[in-house]
Coordinates of C-alpha atoms in Angstrom, one line a residue:
M1212 CA -5.5 41.6 21.3
E1213 CA -2.5 40.1 19.4
V1214 CA -2.9 39.4 15.9
I1215 CA -0.6 37.1 13.8
M1216 CA -0.8 37.5 10.0
G1217 CA -0.1 34.8 7.6
D1218 CA -1.7 31.6 9.4
V1219 CA -4.3 34.0 11.2
I1220 CA -4.5 33.6 15.0
K1221 CA -6.5 35.8 17.4
L1222 CA -5.3 35.5 21.1
T1223 CA -7.6 36.7 23.9
E1224 CA -6.2 38.8 27.0
S1225 CA -5.9 35.4 28.7
G1226 CA -3.6 33.9 26.3
E1227 CA -6.1 31.6 25.1
L1228 CA -7.5 31.5 21.3
S1229 CA -10.9 33.1 20.7
K1230 CA -13.7 31.2 19.6
D1231 CA -13.9 33.0 16.4
S1232 CA -10.3 32.9 15.7
G1233 CA -8.0 30.7 13.2
T1234 CA -7.9 29.7 9.9
E1235 CA -9.8 28.2 7.3
G1236 CA -10.8 24.6 7.7
I1237 CA -10.6 24.5 11.4
E1238 CA -14.2 24.0 13.1
G1239 CA -16.0 27.0 14.7
I1240 CA -12.9 29.1 13.2
E1241 CA -13.4 31.8 10.7
T1242 CA -10.7 33.5 8.5
M1243 CA -10.0 37.0 8.5
P1244 CA -10.7 39.0 5.3
T1245 CA -8.3 39.7 2.8
T1246 CA -7.2 43.2 2.2
E1247 CA -7.9 44.7 -1.3
P1248 CA -4.6 45.9 -2.9
N1249 CA -5.7 49.5 -2.8
Q1250 CA -7.4 49.2 0.4
E1251 CA -5.7 50.4 3.9
K1252 CA -4.3 47.7 5.6
S1253 CA -5.6 47.0 8.9
S1254 CA -3.6 47.9 12.2
S1255 CA -1.4 44.3 13.0
R1256 CA 1.5 43.2 14.3
K1257 CA 3.2 40.3 15.0
F1258 CA 3.1 38.5 18.1
D1259 CA 6.0 40.1 20.3
F1260 CA 7.4 37.0 22.3
S1261 CA 10.1 39.5 24.3
K1262 CA 7.1 40.7 26.3
T1263 CA 6.0 37.1 27.2
F1264 CA 7.0 35.0 30.0
K1265 CA 8.1 31.2 29.3
R1266 CA 7.9 27.8 31.6
H1267 CA 9.3 24.6 30.8
V1268 CA 7.1 21.6 30.3
L1269 CA 6.2 18.1 29.6
L1270 CA 3.6 17.6 26.6
K1271 CA 2.0 14.2 26.5
F1272 CA 0.5 12.9 23.4
L1273 CA -1.7 10.6 21.4
Y1274 CA -1.3 10.0 17.8
F1275 CA -2.3 7.0 15.5
G1276 CA 0.7 6.7 13.4
W1277 CA -0.7 4.5 10.2
D1278 CA -1.5 7.8 8.2
Y1279 CA 2.2 9.3 8.6
Q1280 CA 5.5 8.6 7.5
G1281 CA 6.9 8.7 11.1
F1282 CA 7.1 11.1 14.2
A1283 CA 10.4 13.0 13.4
C1284 CA 10.2 15.7 10.6
Q1285 CA 11.7 14.9 6.8
E1286 CA 13.2 17.3 4.2
D1287 CA 11.4 15.2 1.4
S1288 CA 7.5 15.1 3.5
N1289 CA 5.4 17.5 5.6
N1290 CA 3.3 14.1 6.3
T1291 CA 4.9 13.5 10.1
I1292 CA 3.7 14.0 13.4
E1293 CA 6.4 16.4 14.2
F1294 CA 5.7 18.5 11.6
H1295 CA 1.8 19.1 12.9
L1296 CA 2.8 19.5 16.3
F1297 CA 5.2 22.5 15.5
K1298 CA 2.8 23.9 13.2
A1299 CA 0.3 24.0 15.9
L1300 CA 2.9 25.1 18.4
T1301 CA 3.5 28.1 16.1
R1302 CA 0.2 29.1 15.1
T1303 CA -1.3 29.2 18.7
C1304 CA 1.6 31.4 19.6
L1305 CA 3.1 29.0 22.3
I1306 CA 6.8 29.0 21.0
E1307 CA 8.7 31.4 18.6
S1308 CA 10.2 28.6 16.5
R1309 CA 11.7 25.3 17.0
S1310 CA 15.4 26.4 17.5
S1311 CA 14.3 28.5 20.4
A1312 CA 12.0 26.2 22.0
N1313 CA 14.4 23.9 24.4
Y1314 CA 12.8 20.7 22.4
H1315 CA 13.4 17.2 22.9
R1316 CA 11.4 14.4 22.0
C1317 CA 11.1 10.9 24.1
G1318 CA 10.8 8.5 21.0
R1319 CA 10.9 8.8 17.8
T1320 CA 8.5 6.4 16.4
D1321 CA 8.6 5.0 12.7
K1322 CA 6.4 5.2 9.6
K1323 CA 3.0 3.8 10.6
V1324 CA 3.8 3.7 14.2
S1325 CA 1.7 5.1 16.8
A1326 CA 1.8 6.3 20.2
F1327 CA -0.5 6.6 23.3
C1328 CA 2.0 8.3 25.5
Q1329 CA 4.3 10.5 23.1
V1330 CA 6.0 13.1 25.6
I1331 CA 8.2 15.8 24.6
S1332 CA 9.8 18.5 26.6
I1333 CA 9.5 22.4 25.6
D1334 CA 9.5 25.7 26.5
L1335 CA 6.1 27.4 25.9
R1336 CA 4.8 30.7 26.7
S1337 CA 3.0 31.2 29.8
K1338 CA 1.0 33.9 31.7
F1339 CA 3.2 34.1 34.7
P1340 CA 6.7 35.0 35.7
E1341 CA 9.3 32.2 36.6
K1342 CA 8.4 32.8 40.5
Q1343 CA 4.9 32.4 40.6
Q1344 CA 4.5 29.6 38.0
F1345 CA 4.4 26.5 40.2
E1346 CA 1.6 28.3 42.9
E1347 CA -1.3 26.5 42.7
S1348 CA -3.6 29.4 41.5
C1349 CA -1.5 30.0 38.5
L1350 CA -1.5 26.7 37.4
E1351 CA -5.2 26.6 37.6
K1352 CA -5.3 30.0 35.3
E1353 CA -2.6 28.8 33.0
I1354 CA -2.9 28.6 29.5
D1355 CA -4.9 25.9 28.3
Y1356 CA -1.9 24.2 26.4
C1357 CA -3.8 21.1 25.3
G1358 CA -7.1 22.8 24.6
I1359 CA -5.8 25.5 22.1
M1360 CA -3.6 22.8 20.2
N1361 CA -6.1 20.6 20.1
R1362 CA -8.3 23.1 18.3
V1363 CA -5.6 23.3 15.0
L1364 CA -4.3 19.5 15.3
P1365 CA -5.3 16.7 13.3
K1366 CA -8.1 14.7 14.8
N1367 CA -5.5 11.8 15.2
I1368 CA -3.2 13.8 16.9
R1369 CA -3.9 15.0 20.4
C1370 CA -2.6 16.3 23.2
I1371 CA -3.5 14.6 26.3
S1372 CA -1.9 16.5 29.2
W1373 CA 1.0 19.0 30.5
M1374 CA 3.2 18.6 33.1
P1375 CA 5.5 21.8 34.7
I1376 CA 8.8 21.1 35.1
R1377 CA 11.5 22.8 37.7
N1378 CA 14.6 22.5 36.1
H1379 CA 14.6 24.0 32.3
L1380 CA 17.4 21.5 31.2
F1381 CA 15.0 18.7 32.1
S1382 CA 14.9 16.3 28.5
A1383 CA 12.4 14.2 27.8
R1384 CA 14.8 12.3 25.8
F1385 CA 17.6 11.9 28.1
D1386 CA 15.9 12.0 31.4
C1387 CA 13.6 9.3 30.2
I1388 CA 14.6 5.9 32.1
T1389 CA 12.3 3.5 30.1
R1390 CA 10.1 3.0 27.2
T1391 CA 7.2 0.5 27.0
Y1392 CA 5.9 -0.3 23.7
R1393 CA 3.0 -2.6 22.6
Y1394 CA 2.7 -4.6 19.4
F1395 CA -1.1 -5.9 18.9
F1396 CA -1.8 -9.0 17.0
P1397 CA -4.6 -11.8 16.4
K1398 CA -4.0 -15.2 17.8
G1399 CA -4.4 -17.0 14.3
N1400 CA -2.6 -20.3 14.4
L1401 CA 0.1 -19.1 17.0
N1402 CA 1.4 -21.0 20.2
I1403 CA 1.2 -18.1 22.4
T1404 CA 3.2 -20.6 25.4
A1405 CA 5.8 -20.8 23.2
M1406 CA 6.1 -16.9 22.7
Q1407 CA 6.0 -16.5 26.0
D1408 CA 9.0 -18.7 26.7
A1409 CA 11.0 -17.0 24.2
C1410 CA 10.2 -13.7 25.7
K1411 CA 11.8 -15.0 28.8
L1412 CA 15.2 -15.3 27.0
L1413 CA 15.1 -11.9 25.5
Q1414 CA 15.7 -10.2 29.0
R1415 CA 19.1 -12.3 29.3
H1416 CA 20.8 -10.5 26.5
T1417 CA 22.0 -7.3 25.5
D1418 CA 23.7 -6.8 22.3
F1419 CA 20.6 -6.8 20.0
R1420 CA 22.7 -6.5 16.4
N1421 CA 20.7 -9.3 15.0
L1422 CA 17.4 -8.6 16.2
C1423 CA 17.3 -4.8 14.9
K1424 CA 18.2 -3.2 11.2
M1425 CA 21.6 -1.8 11.7
D1426 CA 22.4 1.8 10.8
V1427 CA 25.8 2.1 10.9
H1428 CA 25.8 4.6 7.9
N1429 CA 24.2 7.0 10.4
G1430 CA 27.0 6.3 13.1
V1431 CA 25.2 4.0 15.4
T1432 CA 27.8 1.6 16.5
N1433 CA 26.5 0.8 19.9
Y1434 CA 23.9 -2.1 19.9
V1435 CA 23.7 -3.0 23.5
R1436 CA 20.1 -2.5 24.9
H1437 CA 18.7 -3.8 28.3
I1438 CA 15.3 -5.3 28.1
E1439 CA 13.4 -5.0 31.4
A1440 CA 10.4 -7.0 30.7
A1441 CA 8.8 -8.6 27.8
N1442 CA 5.5 -10.9 28.0
V1443 CA 2.5 -11.6 25.6
R1444 CA -0.8 -11.2 27.1
L1445 CA -4.5 -11.6 25.7
C1446 CA -6.0 -8.1 25.3
P1447 CA -8.4 -7.4 28.1
H1448 CA -12.3 -8.3 27.2
Q1449 CA -11.1 -11.1 24.8
N1450 CA -12.3 -14.6 25.1
E1451 CA -9.4 -16.6 23.5
S1452 CA -12.0 -19.9 23.6
K1453 CA -14.9 -18.0 21.8
N1454 CA -13.1 -16.1 19.5
K1455 CA -10.7 -19.0 18.5
G1456 CA -8.0 -17.5 15.9
Y1457 CA -9.6 -14.0 16.4
A1458 CA -8.6 -13.3 19.8
M1459 CA -6.2 -10.5 20.2
H1460 CA -2.7 -10.2 22.3
Y1461 CA 0.0 -8.0 22.3
L1462 CA 3.8 -8.3 22.9
E1463 CA 4.8 -5.7 25.9
I1464 CA 8.4 -5.1 25.9
K1465 CA 9.8 -2.7 28.1
A1466 CA 13.5 -1.3 28.1
N1467 CA 16.0 1.6 28.7
A1468 CA 15.8 2.4 24.9
F1469 CA 15.2 0.5 21.5
L1470 CA 17.2 0.4 18.2
W1471 CA 15.9 0.8 14.5
H1472 CA 13.2 -1.6 13.9
Q1473 CA 14.3 -3.7 17.2
I1474 CA 10.6 -4.6 18.2
R1475 CA 9.8 -5.2 14.6
C1476 CA 12.4 -7.6 14.3
I1477 CA 11.6 -9.3 17.6
M1478 CA 8.3 -9.9 16.7
T1479 CA 8.9 -11.4 13.2
V1480 CA 11.0 -14.1 15.0
L1481 CA 8.1 -14.4 17.9
L1482 CA 5.7 -15.1 14.9
L1483 CA 8.0 -17.7 13.6
I1484 CA 8.2 -19.3 16.8
G1485 CA 4.6 -19.1 17.7
Q1486 CA 3.8 -21.0 14.2
E1487 CA 6.3 -23.5 15.1
K1488 CA 8.6 -23.0 12.6
E1489 CA 11.3 -22.0 15.1
E1490 CA 12.2 -23.4 18.8
P1491 CA 12.0 -20.6 21.4
S1492 CA 16.0 -21.1 21.9
V1493 CA 16.6 -19.4 18.4
I1494 CA 16.2 -16.1 20.5
N1495 CA 19.5 -17.4 22.5
E1496 CA 20.9 -18.5 19.0
L1497 CA 20.6 -15.1 17.5
L1498 CA 21.9 -13.1 20.4
N1499 CA 24.8 -15.1 20.9
V1500 CA 27.1 -12.3 18.7
E1501 CA 30.4 -14.1 19.3
K1502 CA 29.1 -17.5 17.8
N1503 CA 26.6 -15.6 15.2
P1504 CA 28.1 -12.4 14.3
C1505 CA 26.4 -12.1 11.4
K1506 CA 22.5 -11.7 11.2
P1507 CA 20.4 -14.1 9.2
Q1508 CA 18.1 -12.4 6.3
Y1509 CA 14.5 -11.6 7.3
T1510 CA 12.1 -9.0 6.9
P1511 CA 10.8 -7.1 10.1
A1512 CA 7.0 -7.2 11.0
M1513 CA 4.9 -4.9 10.1
G1514 CA 4.8 -1.4 11.7
F1515 CA 1.3 -0.3 12.2
P1516 CA 0.5 -2.5 15.1
L1517 CA 3.1 -0.9 17.1
N1518 CA 2.9 1.8 19.8
L1519 CA 4.6 3.5 22.4
Y1520 CA 2.6 2.8 25.1
H1521 CA 4.3 4.4 28.1
C1522 CA 7.5 6.2 29.4
E1523 CA 8.8 6.8 32.8
F1524 CA 11.2 9.6 33.8
R1525 CA 14.0 10.0 36.6
D1526 CA 12.8 12.2 39.2
K1527 CA 15.6 14.7 39.1
S1528 CA 17.2 15.5 36.0
E1529 CA 21.0 14.6 35.6
Q1530 CA 21.2 18.5 33.8
K1531 CA 22.5 20.8 36.5
A1532 CA 19.9 23.5 37.1
M1533 CA 21.3 27.0 36.1
S1534 CA 18.9 29.9 37.5
E1535 CA 19.2 31.1 40.8
S1536 CA 15.1 30.3 41.2
Q1537 CA 16.0 26.8 40.3
Q1538 CA 19.0 26.5 42.4
G1539 CA 16.5 27.4 45.3
R1540 CA 14.2 24.2 44.3
R1541 CA 17.3 22.0 43.9
D1542 CA 15.8 19.6 46.7
L1543 CA 12.2 19.7 45.2
R1544 CA 11.8 16.9 42.4
D1545 CA 11.9 18.3 39.1
L1546 CA 8.9 16.3 38.2
T1547 CA 5.6 17.6 39.5
K1548 CA 2.3 16.1 38.0
W1549 CA 0.4 15.8 35.1
L1550 CA -2.3 18.2 34.6
H1551 CA -5.6 17.6 32.7
N1552 CA -8.4 19.4 31.6
E1553 CA -12.2 17.7 31.9
N1554 CA -13.2 19.2 28.7
N1555 CA -10.4 18.4 26.7
L1556 CA -10.4 14.5 28.0
R1557 CA -14.1 14.5 27.2
R1558 CA -13.5 15.7 23.7
L1559 CA -10.6 12.8 23.3
I1560 CA -12.7 10.6 24.5
E1561 CA -15.6 11.4 21.9
I1562 CA -13.4 11.3 19.2
L1563 CA -11.8 7.9 19.8
Q1564 CA -15.2 6.6 20.4
S1565 CA -16.0 7.7 16.9
E1566 CA -13.0 6.3 15.5
W1567 CA -13.6 3.0 17.5
S1568 CA -17.1 2.9 16.1
Q1569 CA -15.9 3.3 12.5
A1570 CA -13.3 0.5 13.1
Q1571 CA -15.5 -1.9 14.9
I1572 CA -18.2 -1.5 12.5
K1573 CA -16.1 -2.7 9.4
A1574 CA -14.3 -5.2 11.4
T1575 CA -17.6 -6.6 12.5
M1576 CA -18.8 -6.7 9.1
V1577 CA -15.6 -8.4 7.7
R1578 CA -16.0 -10.9 10.9
S1579 CA -19.7 -11.7 9.9
T1580 CA -19.1 -12.8 6.4
L1581 CA -15.9 -14.7 7.6
Y1582 CA -18.3 -16.5 9.9
D1583 CA -20.9 -17.7 7.1
L1584 CA -17.8 -18.5 4.9
E1585 CA -16.2 -20.9 7.4
Q1586 CA -19.5 -22.5 8.1
L1587 CA -20.0 -23.2 4.5
L1588 CA -16.3 -24.4 4.3
E1589 CA -16.8 -26.7 7.0
K1590 CA -20.6 -28.1 5.9
E1591 CA -19.4 -28.8 2.4
F1592 CA -16.1 -30.2 2.9
N1593 CA -15.6 -30.9 6.3
A1594 CA -12.6 -28.6 6.5
I1595 CA -10.4 -27.8 9.9
D1596 CA -9.9 -24.1 10.8
V1597 CA -8.1 -21.6 8.6
N1598 CA -6.5 -19.5 10.4
F1599 CA -4.2 -16.9 8.5
Q1600 CA -4.8 -13.7 10.6
T1601 CA -1.2 -13.2 11.2
S1602 CA 0.1 -13.6 7.6
L1603 CA -0.4 -9.9 6.9
L1604 CA 2.1 -9.3 9.7
Q1605 CA 4.8 -11.0 8.0
D1606 CA 6.7 -10.8 4.9
N1607 CA 4.2 -11.3 1.8
V1608 CA 6.4 -13.5 0.0
K1609 CA 5.1 -17.0 0.3
R1610 CA 7.6 -19.9 -0.1
K1611 CA 7.0 -23.6 -0.6
S1612 CA 9.3 -24.9 2.1
Y1613 CA 10.3 -23.1 5.2
Q1614 CA 13.8 -22.4 5.8
K1615 CA 15.4 -22.1 9.3
L1616 CA 16.5 -18.8 10.5
M1617 CA 20.0 -19.8 11.5
S1618 CA 20.6 -21.7 7.9
R1619 CA 19.6 -18.5 5.7
K1620 CA 22.3 -16.3 4.2
R1621 CA 23.8 -14.1 6.7
C1622 CA 24.0 -10.2 6.2
E1623 CA 27.6 -8.2 6.9
S1624 CA 29.0 -8.6 10.2
L1625 CA 28.6 -5.0 12.4
N1626 CA 32.6 -5.2 12.6
N1627 CA 32.7 -5.4 8.5
R1628 CA 30.2 -2.6 8.5
I1629 CA 32.1 -0.1 10.9
E1630 CA 35.6 -0.9 9.1
H1631 CA 33.8 0.0 5.7
F1632 CA 32.3 3.6 6.8
V1633 CA 35.4 4.3 8.4
K1634 CA 37.7 3.7 5.5
K1635 CA 35.4 5.6 3.8
Q1636 CA 36.0 8.4 6.1
R1637 CA 31.9 8.4 7.0
L1638 CA 31.9 7.3 10.2
T1639 CA 33.9 8.1 13.7
V1640 CA 33.7 5.8 15.8
P1641 CA 32.9 7.3 19.6
K1642 CA 34.0 6.1 22.6
Q1643 CA 32.1 3.3 24.1
K1644 CA 31.1 5.1 27.2
D1645 CA 29.6 8.0 24.8
S1646 CA 28.3 6.1 22.1
V1647 CA 24.6 5.5 23.5
E1648 CA 24.2 9.2 24.6
E1649 CA 24.9 10.4 21.1
Q1650 CA 22.7 8.2 19.3
E1651 CA 19.0 8.2 19.0
L1652 CA 17.4 6.5 22.0
S1653 CA 14.2 5.2 20.5
M1654 CA 13.7 4.0 17.3
P1655 CA 12.0 0.4 17.3

């Protein structure tokens, strides 16, 4: 048995968390008693990673981001998804440190943004030497990575499954070929057909500097992205004719990568089109950067309805395998298959059903009150439907008269911003062919 002091974790001989191990505040886990100053310290030592094996894996996570400050670690806040992930990884002795873990993330979601399919690549402790790690019997007896992490993670961050990877250089970031996001919203008074027409125009353009938040000060100078698909759909099990403005829809958008606030900016314009304040053709106007090099002023839509829904990876990494054992597998796919645990999935479903029940009870109570009030409005004043369900998603500043996007004040152009930071010696413009790789690949 190994014991780690500080955040105390007990490990069984199999490498799993014992049922009575852990720290205070974790269900079913007891804290080890503290030692009095004059009392002899119990024999204990730090976990010796030099005596363990490692394997390279993909880990798939689910999280609801509305209580967090984003995915990536921040200097001024511990309230991030990544902070909790690495806290769990180190407490369970799956890694020694972040710097030695060969870590990459698939996407960097912003404040309040969720993920149904966030994927990271990382080296984790293994029970078996490298030559045996892909044998079926070893995979069955491997450490239950998701199970032991979920015991110490917050309930709204869950590990779903893991995949053994043959190439140690396979990257969840650089070997991800497409990312799919969904943005959920109620129909309200929106013209869904007009929004769908506008989505088709998104696929005709590649320079999205006017549909994102430009961060030239962070070195991002390339705003070319390739949208493979975009559409607005009715959520499953929703009845649009029965629910009227309450029927839930979602924007689904798929691309090789996304810019900072790109999807939220796209959603803002789609909402204006759905409200018939703008024509679908405004998409062509905004994305014609030669004609309109300066972005009109508008506020991105709210972030909490957005989630990273799906990721796709190439079979073979563009990075070359280095070890001899990996070279012997160079004709095989780097990807294998996602490994799930029935008990973990049952527990995950149980947790999400509880989350759903709580949210649905609140939503039903509000909806019931709305129904009574709407009936009263119709009876007393013979008023038409009131549909303001989407107002929460937009800029809360209400203007007496709407001003068209293309007639609004413009932001500074990309070229002017680049020139400004180059003069301040705060920016070195990378070569065009390297710029996309050097920038963060997913900041919607």
